[in-house]
Coordinates of C-alpha atoms in Angstrom, one line a residue:
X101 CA -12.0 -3.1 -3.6
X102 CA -9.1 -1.8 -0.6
X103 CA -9.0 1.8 -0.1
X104 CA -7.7 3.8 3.7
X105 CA -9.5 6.4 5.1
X106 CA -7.4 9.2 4.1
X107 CA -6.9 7.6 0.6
X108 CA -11.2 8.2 0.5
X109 CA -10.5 11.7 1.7
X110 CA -8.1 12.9 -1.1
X111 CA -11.4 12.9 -3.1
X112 CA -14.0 13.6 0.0
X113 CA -14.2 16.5 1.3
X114 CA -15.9 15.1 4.9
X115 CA -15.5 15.1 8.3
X116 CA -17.6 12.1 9.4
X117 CA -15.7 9.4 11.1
X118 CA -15.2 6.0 9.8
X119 CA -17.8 3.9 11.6
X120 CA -20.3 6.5 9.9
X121 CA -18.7 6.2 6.5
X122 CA -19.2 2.4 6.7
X123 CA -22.5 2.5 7.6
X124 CA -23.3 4.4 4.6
X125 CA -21.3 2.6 2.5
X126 CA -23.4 -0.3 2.9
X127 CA -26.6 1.2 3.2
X128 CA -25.5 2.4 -0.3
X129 CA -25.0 -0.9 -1.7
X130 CA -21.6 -0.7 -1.1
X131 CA -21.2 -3.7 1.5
X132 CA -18.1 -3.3 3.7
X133 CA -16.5 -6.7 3.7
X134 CA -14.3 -5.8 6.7
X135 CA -12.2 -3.1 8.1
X136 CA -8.4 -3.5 9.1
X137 CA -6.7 -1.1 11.7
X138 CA -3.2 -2.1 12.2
X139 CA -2.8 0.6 14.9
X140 CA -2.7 -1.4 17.8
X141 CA -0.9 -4.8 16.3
X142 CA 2.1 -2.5 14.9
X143 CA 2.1 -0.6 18.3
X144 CA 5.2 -2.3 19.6
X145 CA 7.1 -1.8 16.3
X146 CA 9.5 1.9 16.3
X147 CA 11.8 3.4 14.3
X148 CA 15.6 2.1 15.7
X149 CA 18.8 4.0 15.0
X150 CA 21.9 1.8 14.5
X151 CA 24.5 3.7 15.9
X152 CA 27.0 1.2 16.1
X153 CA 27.7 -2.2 14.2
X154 CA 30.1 -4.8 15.0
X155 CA 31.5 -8.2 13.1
X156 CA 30.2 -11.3 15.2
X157 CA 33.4 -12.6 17.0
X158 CA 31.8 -16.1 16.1
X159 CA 29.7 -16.0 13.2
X160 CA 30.6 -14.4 9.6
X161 CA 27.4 -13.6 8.7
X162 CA 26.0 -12.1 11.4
X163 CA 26.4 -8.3 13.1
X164 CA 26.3 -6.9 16.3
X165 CA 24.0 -3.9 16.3
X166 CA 23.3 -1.2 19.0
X167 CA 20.4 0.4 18.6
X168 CA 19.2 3.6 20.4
X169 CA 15.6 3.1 20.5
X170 CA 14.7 5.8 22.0
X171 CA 13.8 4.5 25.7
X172 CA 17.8 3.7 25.8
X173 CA 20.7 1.7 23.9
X174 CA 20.4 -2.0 23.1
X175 CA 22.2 -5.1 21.7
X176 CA 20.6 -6.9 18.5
X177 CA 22.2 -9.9 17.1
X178 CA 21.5 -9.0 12.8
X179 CA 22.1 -11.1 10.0
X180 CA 20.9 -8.8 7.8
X181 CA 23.1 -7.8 4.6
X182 CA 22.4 -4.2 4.7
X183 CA 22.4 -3.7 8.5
X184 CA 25.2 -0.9 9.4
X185 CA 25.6 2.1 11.4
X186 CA 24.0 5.4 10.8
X187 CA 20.8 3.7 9.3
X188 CA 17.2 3.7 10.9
X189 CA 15.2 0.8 10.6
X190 CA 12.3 -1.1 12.5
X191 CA 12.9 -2.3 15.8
X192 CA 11.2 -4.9 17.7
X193 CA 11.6 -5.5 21.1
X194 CA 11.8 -8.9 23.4
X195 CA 8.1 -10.1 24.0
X196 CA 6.6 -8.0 20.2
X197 CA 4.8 -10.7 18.3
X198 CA 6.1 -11.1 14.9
X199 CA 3.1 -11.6 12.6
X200 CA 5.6 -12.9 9.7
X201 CA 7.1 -15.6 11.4
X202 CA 4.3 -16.1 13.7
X203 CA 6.8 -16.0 16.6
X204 CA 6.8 -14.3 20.0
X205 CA 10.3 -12.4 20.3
X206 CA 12.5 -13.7 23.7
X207 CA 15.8 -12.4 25.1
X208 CA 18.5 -14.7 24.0
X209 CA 21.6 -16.0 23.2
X210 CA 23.2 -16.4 19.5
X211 CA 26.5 -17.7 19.1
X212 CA 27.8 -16.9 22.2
X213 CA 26.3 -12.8 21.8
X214 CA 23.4 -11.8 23.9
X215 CA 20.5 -10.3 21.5
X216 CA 17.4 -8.3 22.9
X217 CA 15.0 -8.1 20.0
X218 CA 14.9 -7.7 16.6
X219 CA 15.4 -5.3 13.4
X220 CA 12.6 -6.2 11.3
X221 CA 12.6 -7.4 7.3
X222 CA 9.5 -6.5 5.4
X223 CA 8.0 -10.4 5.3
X224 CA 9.0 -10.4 9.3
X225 CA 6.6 -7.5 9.6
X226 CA 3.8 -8.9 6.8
X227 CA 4.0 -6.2 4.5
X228 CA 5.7 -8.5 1.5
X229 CA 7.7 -11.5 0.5
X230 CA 10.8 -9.5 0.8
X231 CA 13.3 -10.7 2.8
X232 CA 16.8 -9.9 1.4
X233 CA 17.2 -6.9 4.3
X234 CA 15.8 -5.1 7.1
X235 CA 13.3 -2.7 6.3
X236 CA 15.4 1.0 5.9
X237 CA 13.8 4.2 7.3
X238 CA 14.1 7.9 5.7
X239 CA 16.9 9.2 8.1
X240 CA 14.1 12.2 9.1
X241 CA 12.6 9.6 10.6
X242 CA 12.1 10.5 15.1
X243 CA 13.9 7.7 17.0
X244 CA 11.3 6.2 19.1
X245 CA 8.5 7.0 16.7
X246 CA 6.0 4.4 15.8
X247 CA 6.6 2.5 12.9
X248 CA 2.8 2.5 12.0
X249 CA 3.3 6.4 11.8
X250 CA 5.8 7.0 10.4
X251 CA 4.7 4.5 7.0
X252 CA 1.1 5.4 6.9
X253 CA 0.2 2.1 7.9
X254 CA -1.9 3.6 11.2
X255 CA -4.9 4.5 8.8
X256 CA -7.5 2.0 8.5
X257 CA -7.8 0.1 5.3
X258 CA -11.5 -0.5 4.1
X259 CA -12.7 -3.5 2.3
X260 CA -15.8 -3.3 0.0
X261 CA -17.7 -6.4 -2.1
X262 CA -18.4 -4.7 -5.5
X263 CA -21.6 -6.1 -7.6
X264 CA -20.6 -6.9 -10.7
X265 CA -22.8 -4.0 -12.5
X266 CA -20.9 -0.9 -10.2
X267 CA -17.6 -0.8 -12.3
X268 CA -18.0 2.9 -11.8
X269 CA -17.1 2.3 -8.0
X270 CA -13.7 -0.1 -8.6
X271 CA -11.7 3.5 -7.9
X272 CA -11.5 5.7 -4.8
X273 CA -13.6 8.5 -7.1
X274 CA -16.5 6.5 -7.6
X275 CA -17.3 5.7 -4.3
X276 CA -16.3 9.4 -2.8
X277 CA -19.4 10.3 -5.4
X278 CA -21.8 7.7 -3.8
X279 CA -21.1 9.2 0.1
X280 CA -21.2 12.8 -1.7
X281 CA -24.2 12.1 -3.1
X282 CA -25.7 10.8 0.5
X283 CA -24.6 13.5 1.9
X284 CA -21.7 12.4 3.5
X285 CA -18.9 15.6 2.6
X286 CA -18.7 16.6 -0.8
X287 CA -16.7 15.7 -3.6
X288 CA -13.5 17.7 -4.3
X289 CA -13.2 18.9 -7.9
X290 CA -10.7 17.1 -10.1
X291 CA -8.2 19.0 -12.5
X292 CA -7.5 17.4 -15.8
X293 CA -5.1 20.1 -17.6
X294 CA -3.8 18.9 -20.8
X295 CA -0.1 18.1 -21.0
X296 CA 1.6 20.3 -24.3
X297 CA 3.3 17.5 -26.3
X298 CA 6.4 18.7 -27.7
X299 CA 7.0 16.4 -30.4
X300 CA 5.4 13.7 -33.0
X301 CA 5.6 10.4 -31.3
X302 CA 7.7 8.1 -33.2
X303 CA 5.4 5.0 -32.4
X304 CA 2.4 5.1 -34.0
X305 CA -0.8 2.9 -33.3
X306 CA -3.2 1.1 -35.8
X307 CA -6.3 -0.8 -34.6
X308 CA -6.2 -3.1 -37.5
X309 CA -9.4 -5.3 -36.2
X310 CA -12.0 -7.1 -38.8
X311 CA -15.0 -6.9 -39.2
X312 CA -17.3 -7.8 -36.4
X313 CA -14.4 -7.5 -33.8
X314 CA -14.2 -3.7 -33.9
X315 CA -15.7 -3.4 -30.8
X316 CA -12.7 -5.2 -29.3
X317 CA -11.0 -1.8 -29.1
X318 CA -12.6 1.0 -30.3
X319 CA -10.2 3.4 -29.1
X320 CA -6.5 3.5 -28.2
X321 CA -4.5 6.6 -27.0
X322 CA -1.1 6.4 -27.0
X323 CA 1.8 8.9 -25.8
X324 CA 5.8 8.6 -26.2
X325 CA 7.7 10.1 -23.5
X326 CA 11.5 10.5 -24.1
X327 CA 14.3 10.9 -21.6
X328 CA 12.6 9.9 -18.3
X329 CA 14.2 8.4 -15.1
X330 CA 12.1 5.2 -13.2
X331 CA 13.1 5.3 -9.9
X332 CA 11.5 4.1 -7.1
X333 CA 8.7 5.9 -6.6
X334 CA 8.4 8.3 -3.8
X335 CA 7.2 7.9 -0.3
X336 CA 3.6 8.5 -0.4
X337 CA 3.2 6.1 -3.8
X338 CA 4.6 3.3 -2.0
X339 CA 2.5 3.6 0.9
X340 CA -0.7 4.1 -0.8
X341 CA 0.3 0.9 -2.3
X342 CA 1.7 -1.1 0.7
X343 CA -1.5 -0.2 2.4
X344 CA -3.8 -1.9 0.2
X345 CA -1.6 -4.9 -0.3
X346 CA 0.6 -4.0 -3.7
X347 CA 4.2 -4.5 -3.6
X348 CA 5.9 -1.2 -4.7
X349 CA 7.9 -1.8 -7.9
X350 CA 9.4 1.4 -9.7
X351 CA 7.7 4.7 -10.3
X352 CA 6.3 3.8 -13.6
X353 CA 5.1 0.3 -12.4
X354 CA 3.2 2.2 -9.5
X355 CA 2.1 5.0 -11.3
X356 CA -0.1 3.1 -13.2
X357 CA -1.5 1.0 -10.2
X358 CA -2.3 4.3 -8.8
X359 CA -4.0 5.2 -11.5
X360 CA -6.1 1.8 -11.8
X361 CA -6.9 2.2 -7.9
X362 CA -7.9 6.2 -7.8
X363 CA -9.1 6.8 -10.6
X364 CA -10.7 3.1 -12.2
X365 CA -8.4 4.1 -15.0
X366 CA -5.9 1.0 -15.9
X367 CA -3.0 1.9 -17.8
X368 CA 0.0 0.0 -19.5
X369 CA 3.6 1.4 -20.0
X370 CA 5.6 -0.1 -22.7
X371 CA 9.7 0.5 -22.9
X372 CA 9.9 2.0 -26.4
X373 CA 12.9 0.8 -26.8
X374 CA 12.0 -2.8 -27.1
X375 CA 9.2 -1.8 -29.6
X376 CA 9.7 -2.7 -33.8
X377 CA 7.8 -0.6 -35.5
X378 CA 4.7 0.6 -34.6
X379 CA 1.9 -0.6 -32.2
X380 CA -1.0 -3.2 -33.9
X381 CA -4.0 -4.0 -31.9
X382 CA -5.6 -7.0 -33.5
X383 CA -7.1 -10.5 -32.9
X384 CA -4.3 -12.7 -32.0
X385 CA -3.1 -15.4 -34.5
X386 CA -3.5 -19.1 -33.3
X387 CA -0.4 -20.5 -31.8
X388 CA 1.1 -17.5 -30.5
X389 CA 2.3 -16.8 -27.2
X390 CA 3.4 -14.3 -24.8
X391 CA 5.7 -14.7 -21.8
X392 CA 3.6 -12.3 -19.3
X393 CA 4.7 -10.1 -16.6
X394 CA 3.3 -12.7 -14.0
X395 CA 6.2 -14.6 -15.1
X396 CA 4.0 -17.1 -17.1
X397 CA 3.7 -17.8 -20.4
X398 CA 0.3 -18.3 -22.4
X399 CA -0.4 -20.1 -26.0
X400 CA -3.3 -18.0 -27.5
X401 CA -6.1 -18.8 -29.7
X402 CA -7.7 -16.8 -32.7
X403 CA -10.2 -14.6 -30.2
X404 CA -7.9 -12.5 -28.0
X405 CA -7.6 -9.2 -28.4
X406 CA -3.4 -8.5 -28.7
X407 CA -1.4 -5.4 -28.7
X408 CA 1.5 -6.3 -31.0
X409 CA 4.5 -4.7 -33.1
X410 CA 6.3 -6.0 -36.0
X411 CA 7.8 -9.1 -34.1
X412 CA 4.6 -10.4 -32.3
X413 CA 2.7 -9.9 -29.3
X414 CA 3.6 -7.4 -26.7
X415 CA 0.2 -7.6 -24.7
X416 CA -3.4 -8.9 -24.0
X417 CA -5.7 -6.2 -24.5
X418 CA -7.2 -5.1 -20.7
X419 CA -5.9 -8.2 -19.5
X420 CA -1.8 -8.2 -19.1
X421 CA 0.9 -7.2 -20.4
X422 CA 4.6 -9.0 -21.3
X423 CA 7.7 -9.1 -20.0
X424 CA 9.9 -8.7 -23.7
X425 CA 8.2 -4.8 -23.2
X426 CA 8.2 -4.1 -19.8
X427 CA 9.9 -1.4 -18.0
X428 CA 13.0 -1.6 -15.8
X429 CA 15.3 0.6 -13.9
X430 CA 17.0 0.9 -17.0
X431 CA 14.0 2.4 -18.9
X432 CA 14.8 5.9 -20.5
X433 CA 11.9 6.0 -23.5
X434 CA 8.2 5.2 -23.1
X435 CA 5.2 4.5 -25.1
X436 CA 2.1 4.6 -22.4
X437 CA -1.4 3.0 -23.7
X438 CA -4.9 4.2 -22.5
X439 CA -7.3 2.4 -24.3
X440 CA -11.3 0.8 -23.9
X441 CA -11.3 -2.8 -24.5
X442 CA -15.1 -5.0 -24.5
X443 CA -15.7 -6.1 -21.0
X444 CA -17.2 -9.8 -23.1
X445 CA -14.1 -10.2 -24.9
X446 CA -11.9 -9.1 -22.0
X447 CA -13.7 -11.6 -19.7
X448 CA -13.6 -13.8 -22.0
X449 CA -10.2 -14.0 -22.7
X450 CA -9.3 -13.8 -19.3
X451 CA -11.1 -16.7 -18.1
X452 CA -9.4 -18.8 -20.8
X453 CA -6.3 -17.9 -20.2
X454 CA -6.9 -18.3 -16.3
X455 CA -5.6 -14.8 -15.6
X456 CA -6.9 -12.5 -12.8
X457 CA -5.8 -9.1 -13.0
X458 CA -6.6 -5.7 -11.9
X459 CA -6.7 -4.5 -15.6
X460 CA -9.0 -7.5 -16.2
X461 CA -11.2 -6.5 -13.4
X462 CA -12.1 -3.4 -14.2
X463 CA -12.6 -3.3 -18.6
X464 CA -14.9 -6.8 -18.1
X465 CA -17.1 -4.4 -15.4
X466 CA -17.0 -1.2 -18.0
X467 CA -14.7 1.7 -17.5
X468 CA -15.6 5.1 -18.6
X469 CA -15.7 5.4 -22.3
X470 CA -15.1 9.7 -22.0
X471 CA -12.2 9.3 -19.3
X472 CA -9.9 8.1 -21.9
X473 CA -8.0 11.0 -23.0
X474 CA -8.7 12.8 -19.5
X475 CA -6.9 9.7 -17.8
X476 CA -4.0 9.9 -20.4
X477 CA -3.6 13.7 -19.5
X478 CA -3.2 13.3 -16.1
X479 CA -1.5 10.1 -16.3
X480 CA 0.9 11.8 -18.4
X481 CA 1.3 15.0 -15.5
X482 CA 2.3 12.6 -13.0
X483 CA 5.3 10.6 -14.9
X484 CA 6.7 14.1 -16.3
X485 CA 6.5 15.3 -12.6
X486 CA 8.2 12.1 -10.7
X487 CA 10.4 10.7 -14.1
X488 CA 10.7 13.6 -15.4
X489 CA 11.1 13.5 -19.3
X490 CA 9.1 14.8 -22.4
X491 CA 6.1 14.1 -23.7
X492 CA 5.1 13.5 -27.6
X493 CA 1.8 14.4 -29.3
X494 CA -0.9 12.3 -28.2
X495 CA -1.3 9.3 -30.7
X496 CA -5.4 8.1 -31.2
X497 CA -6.8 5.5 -33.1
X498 CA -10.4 5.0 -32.9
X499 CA -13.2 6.6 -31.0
X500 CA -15.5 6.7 -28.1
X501 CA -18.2 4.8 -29.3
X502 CA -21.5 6.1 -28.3
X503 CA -22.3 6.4 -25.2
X504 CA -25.2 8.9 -24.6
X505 CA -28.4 7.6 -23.3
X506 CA -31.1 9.8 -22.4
X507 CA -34.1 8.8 -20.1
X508 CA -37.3 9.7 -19.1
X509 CA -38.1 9.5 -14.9
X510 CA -41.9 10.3 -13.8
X511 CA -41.4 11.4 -10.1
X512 CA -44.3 9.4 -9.0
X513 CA -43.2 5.7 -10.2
X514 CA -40.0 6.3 -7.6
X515 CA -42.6 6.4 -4.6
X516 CA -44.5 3.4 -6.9
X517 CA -41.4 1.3 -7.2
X518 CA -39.9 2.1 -3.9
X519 CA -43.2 2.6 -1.3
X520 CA -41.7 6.1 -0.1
X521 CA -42.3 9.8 -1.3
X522 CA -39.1 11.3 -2.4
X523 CA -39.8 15.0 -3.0
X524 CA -39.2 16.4 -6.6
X525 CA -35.9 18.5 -5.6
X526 CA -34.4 15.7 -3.5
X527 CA -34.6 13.2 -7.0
X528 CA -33.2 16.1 -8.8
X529 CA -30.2 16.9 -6.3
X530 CA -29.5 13.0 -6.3
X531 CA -29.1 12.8 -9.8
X532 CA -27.1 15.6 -10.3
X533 CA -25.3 14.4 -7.3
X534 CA -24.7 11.2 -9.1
X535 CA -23.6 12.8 -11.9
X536 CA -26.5 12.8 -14.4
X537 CA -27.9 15.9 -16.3
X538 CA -31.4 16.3 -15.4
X539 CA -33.9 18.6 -17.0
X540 CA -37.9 19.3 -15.6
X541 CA -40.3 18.6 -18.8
X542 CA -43.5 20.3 -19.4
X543 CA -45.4 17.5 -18.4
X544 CA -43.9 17.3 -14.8
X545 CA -41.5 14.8 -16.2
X546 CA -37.7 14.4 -15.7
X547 CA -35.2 14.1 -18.5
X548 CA -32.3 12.8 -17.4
X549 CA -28.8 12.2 -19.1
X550 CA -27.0 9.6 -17.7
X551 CA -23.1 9.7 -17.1
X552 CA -20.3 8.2 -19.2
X553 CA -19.5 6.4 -16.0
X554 CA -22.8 4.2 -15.5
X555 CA -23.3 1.4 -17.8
X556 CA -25.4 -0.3 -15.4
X557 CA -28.3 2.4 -16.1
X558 CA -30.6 1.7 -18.9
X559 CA -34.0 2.4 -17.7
X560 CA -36.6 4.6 -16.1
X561 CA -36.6 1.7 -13.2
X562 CA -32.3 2.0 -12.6
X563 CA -33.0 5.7 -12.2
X564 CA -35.3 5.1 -9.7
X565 CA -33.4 2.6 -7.8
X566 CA -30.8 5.5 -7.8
X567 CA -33.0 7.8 -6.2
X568 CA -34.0 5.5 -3.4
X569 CA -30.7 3.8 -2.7
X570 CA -29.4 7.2 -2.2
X571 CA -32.4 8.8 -0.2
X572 CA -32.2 5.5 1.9
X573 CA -33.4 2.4 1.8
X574 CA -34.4 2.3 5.6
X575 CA -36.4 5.1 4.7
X576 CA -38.9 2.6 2.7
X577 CA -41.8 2.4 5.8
X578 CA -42.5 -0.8 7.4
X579 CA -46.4 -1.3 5.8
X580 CA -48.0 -4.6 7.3
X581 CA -49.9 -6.4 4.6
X582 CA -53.7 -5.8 4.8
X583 CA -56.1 -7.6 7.2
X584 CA -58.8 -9.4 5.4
X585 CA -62.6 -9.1 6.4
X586 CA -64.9 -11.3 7.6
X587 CA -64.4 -14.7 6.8
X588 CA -66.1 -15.6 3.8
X589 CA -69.1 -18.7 4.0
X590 CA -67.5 -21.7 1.8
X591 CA -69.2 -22.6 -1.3
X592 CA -71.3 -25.7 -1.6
X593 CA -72.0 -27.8 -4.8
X594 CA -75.9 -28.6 -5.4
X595 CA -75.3 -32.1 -4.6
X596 CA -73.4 -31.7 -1.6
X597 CA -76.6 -29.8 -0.4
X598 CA -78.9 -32.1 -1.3
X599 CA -76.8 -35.1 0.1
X600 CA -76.8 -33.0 3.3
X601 CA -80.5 -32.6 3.6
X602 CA -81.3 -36.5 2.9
X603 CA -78.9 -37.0 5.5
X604 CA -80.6 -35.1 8.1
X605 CA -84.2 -36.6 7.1
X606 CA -82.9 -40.2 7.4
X607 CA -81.6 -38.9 11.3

C-alpha cells in the first residue's frame, strides 16, 4: 500500500514529521516497506520555456529548441513531435542522469547542430511508458522552478506491507485512524452529503444469483449519470496518482482509482451507452468470455461472479472489468457500480483467472459492508463536480448483510494477555479511537461494538490485541523468567541403592 505524506495528511490532522510517522506505523503493525524521496534525484530537472523552435537544416524530424531556463538561453537538439515555441516543459541539463534511459547527459553534436541537454519525455524521466512527446508544463508554471515542485513529486511516497486480515487499512483513511488512534494528530471528519438524483435511472440492476451463491453479491448500488464530459482529469488527480505509480487515464478512469486508494472503496464506471438492457449480476455460464480492460481476454467457468446485460458479460465481479463497456473520451452517459462482492469467491476467481488487480485486492481482504451507499454519494459528488453531468436516482439491489457483532472485554485479561496494565480510560479512548462503540457494564465489564470496517475482530482476545498494539507494544516490560531454587537431590530406585551399598562393602 503507496501513499505520500501530504496524501496521509488530507485525512490527518498532525504535525509530526515523517521519520516519527514511520516509526509508528510499524510499531502499529503497519511495517514500512520502504520510503522514496525523489527530492534530491529530480533536483537537476526545471521547468524550460521554449521560446524559440527551428527546422533542423539536416534532419526532418528533428527541431532546434532554445530554451530559457532560467540561469540563461540554450540550444537543445528535439525530436520530439509536440516540441514548439511558447510551451514549458522539463529540462535537463549536460551531466543530469536520466534514470529512464539510464544515461548520463553530455554536450554534443547531432547532425551537424550543437545540443546542450535535454527536454525530457515522461519514460526519460521514469514516471511512465509514455514516450510519444516531451512532458508539457501548465504555462503558470516559474521558469527555473524545480520540476519535482512544480508536479508534487518532492513529497515522499511511503510504502507499507499489509497482513492479509487489515483490509481496513488498504486506503489512506484507515491508516490516518491507526496514527490517530496512537496519538499521532487526529483524524479529520469526513462529509458524505447525499447527491439529489434528479431522475429514474434508465438501467436497472437485478442480482439474479441461486441459491447458495447469494452471498456472491449481496448488494449492488448503481447510479446513471447523463450528460457528462471525461476529460483528463485535473492537476492534483494526476499527481496523486503519478505519485504512487498509476498512469493517469481520463477523469472517470482516475476518479475511481482515487477512490479505491483514499477511501478502500473500489468502484467501476460502465459507458451506458454500450449497455442492452439492464445490469444482471450472476454466476457466469461456462464457456464465456470477456475481453478485459488489461487488454486480455479470459474463458470463464460456472463459478465467477459476472456483471452482465442482455448480450453477455460486461465484468468480473471485484475483480475487472471489460473493454466492450469501458469509458473513453467519447463517453457522454454513465452507469457507475458500488457493490460488496465475497472476498472467497473474489479470490477465488481471481487466482483462476491469474488476474491481480487493485479491485481484487481489496473485496478478497473485506471492504466495509456500511460504506456502500456512503462511497456511492461521494463518488457521485466528485464526477458531477469534475464531468459535470446529472445524476439519476440511486438504483439498489440487495442488502448489507449483517454485520454487527458485539463483544464483551474484561479489562484485566488485556494486562493477562499482553503482561502490561493498561488503565480502564486508556482501553476505552483506544477503542473509541479505533472506531468501536464501547459501553462500561455493571460488572466492571466492557461492551464493545465493533466497526463495520474490521472483519478481522471476532473475539474478546482481537480487542485486546487492539488495546495493546495501540498503547504500544514496547510498552510490554522486559520480565526475565524465574530463577529456580536450590537444586533438587536426584531420585534413586531401591535397587540402585542397594547395588550401591554392596558395592561399598565389597571395597
Amino acid at each position: 500500500m503507496k501513499f505520500t505524506l501530504s496524501w496521509l495528511k488530507e485525512h490527518l490532522d498532525t504535525d509530526r514529521g515523517l521519520e516519527e510517522i514511520a516509526e509508528r506505523l510499524t510499531a502499529l503493525g503497519l511495517e514500512v516497506d520502504g520510503i522514496e524521496d525523489k527530492t534530491a534525484a529530480l533536483a537537476p530537472f526545471t521547468v524550460g520555456h521554449v521560446v524559440r523552435c527551428e527546422q533542423h537544416p539536416n534532419a526532418n524530424r528533428l527541431k532546434i529548441c532554445h530554451v530559457h531556463t532560467g540561469a540563461g538561453e540554450t540550444q537543445v537538439v528535439c525530436g520530439a513531435p509536440n516540441a514548439r515555441a511558447g510551451m514549458k516543459g522539463v529540462f535537463a541539463p549536460a551531466g543530469t542522469y536520466i534514470p529512464g534511459t539510464d544515461m548520463t547527459l553530455k554536450p554534443g553534436v547531432i547532425r551537424g547542430v550543437e545540443s546542450n541537454g535535454m527536454l525530457c519525455s515522461e519514460r526519460e524521466m521514469g514516471l511512465s511508458d509514455e514516450h510519444t512527446g516531451i512532458i508539457e508544463l501548465p504555462e503558470d508554471a516559474p521558469v527555473g522552478a524545480p520540476f519535482a515542485r512544480i508536479m508534487g513529486l518532492d513529497d515522499p511516497l511511503i510504502d507499507i506491507a499489509l497482513t492479509p486480515d487489515r483490509g481496513d487499512c488498504a486506503g489512506v483513511r484507515g491508516i490516518a485512524r491507526d496514527l490517530a488512534a496512537a496519538g499521532i494528530g487526529d483524524l479529520r471528519d469526513l462529509a458524505v452529503d447525499p447527491v439529489a438524483g434528479r431522475f429514474k435511472s434508465p438501467i436497472d440492476v437485478k442480482l439474479t444469483l441461486p441459491k447458495g451463491a447469494q452471498i456472491a453479491c449481496p448488494l449492488f448500488v448503481g447510479r446513471y449519470v447523463r450528460g457528462l464530459k471525461n476529460r483528463p482529469s485535473p492537476r492534483w488527480l494526476q499527481d496523486k496518482l503519478r505519485a504512487v505509480g498509476l498512469r493517469p487515464i481520463s477523469t472517470l478512469v482516475d476518479i475511481t482509482n482515487y477512490f479505491t486508494l483514499d477511501r478502500d472503496r473500489p468502484l467501476h464506471v460502465f459507458d451506458a451507452d454500450t449497455v442492452a438492457g439492464g445490469l444482471h449480476v450472476r454466476l457466469s455460464k461456462a464457456g464465456e468470455t470477456l475481453d478485459a480492460l488489461n487488454d486480455k481476454s479470459y474463458t470463464l467457468d460456472d463459478q465467477v461472479c459476472v456483471i452482465a446485460d442482455d448480450d453477455g458479460v460486461l465484468a468480473l465481479g471485484g475483480v475487472i472489468g471489460g473493454q466492450s463497456s469501458g469509458c473513453t473520451g467519447d463517453t457522454e452517459n454513465v452507469f457507475v457500480e458500488c457493490a460488496l462482492f465475497d472476498p472467497l469467491r473474489t479470490a477465488a476467481s481471481g487466482r483462476k483467472l491469474a488476474i491481480d488487480s487493485d479491485a481484487r485486492y481489496r473485496f478478497e481482504r473485506g471492504v466495509d459492508p456500511d460504506a456502500v451507499i456512503a462511497g456511492m454519494e461521494q463518488a457521485t459528488r466528485l464526477i458531477v463536480e469534475l464531468c459535470g453531468g446529472e445524476p439519476s436516482e440511486l438504483v439498489v439491489a440487495g442488502a448489507v448483510p449483517g454485520w454487527r457483532r458485539t463483544l464483551s472485554l474484561r479489562p484485566a485479561r488485556v494486562e493477562h494477555l499482553g503482561g502490561v496494565a493498561v488503565p480502564l480510560d486508556e482501553q476505552v479512548r483506544i477503542l473509541t479511537a479505533l472506531g468501536c462503540t464501547v459501553a462500561e457494564c455493571k460488572d466492571g465489564n466492557l461492551r464493545v461494538e465493533v466497526p463495520s470496517w474490521r472483519s478481522d475482530i471476532h473475539g474478546e482476545a482481537e480487542l485486546g490485541e487492539e488495546v495493546l498494539r495501540v498503547h504500544g507494544f514496547d510498552n510490554i516490560p522486559a520480565v526475565s523468567m524465574p530463577r529456580l531454587g536450590a537444586l533438587t537431590r536426584p531420585a534413586i530406585t531401591v535397587k540402585q541403592r542397594a547395588s550401591t551399598q554392596v558395592r561399598r562393602l565389597l571395597d
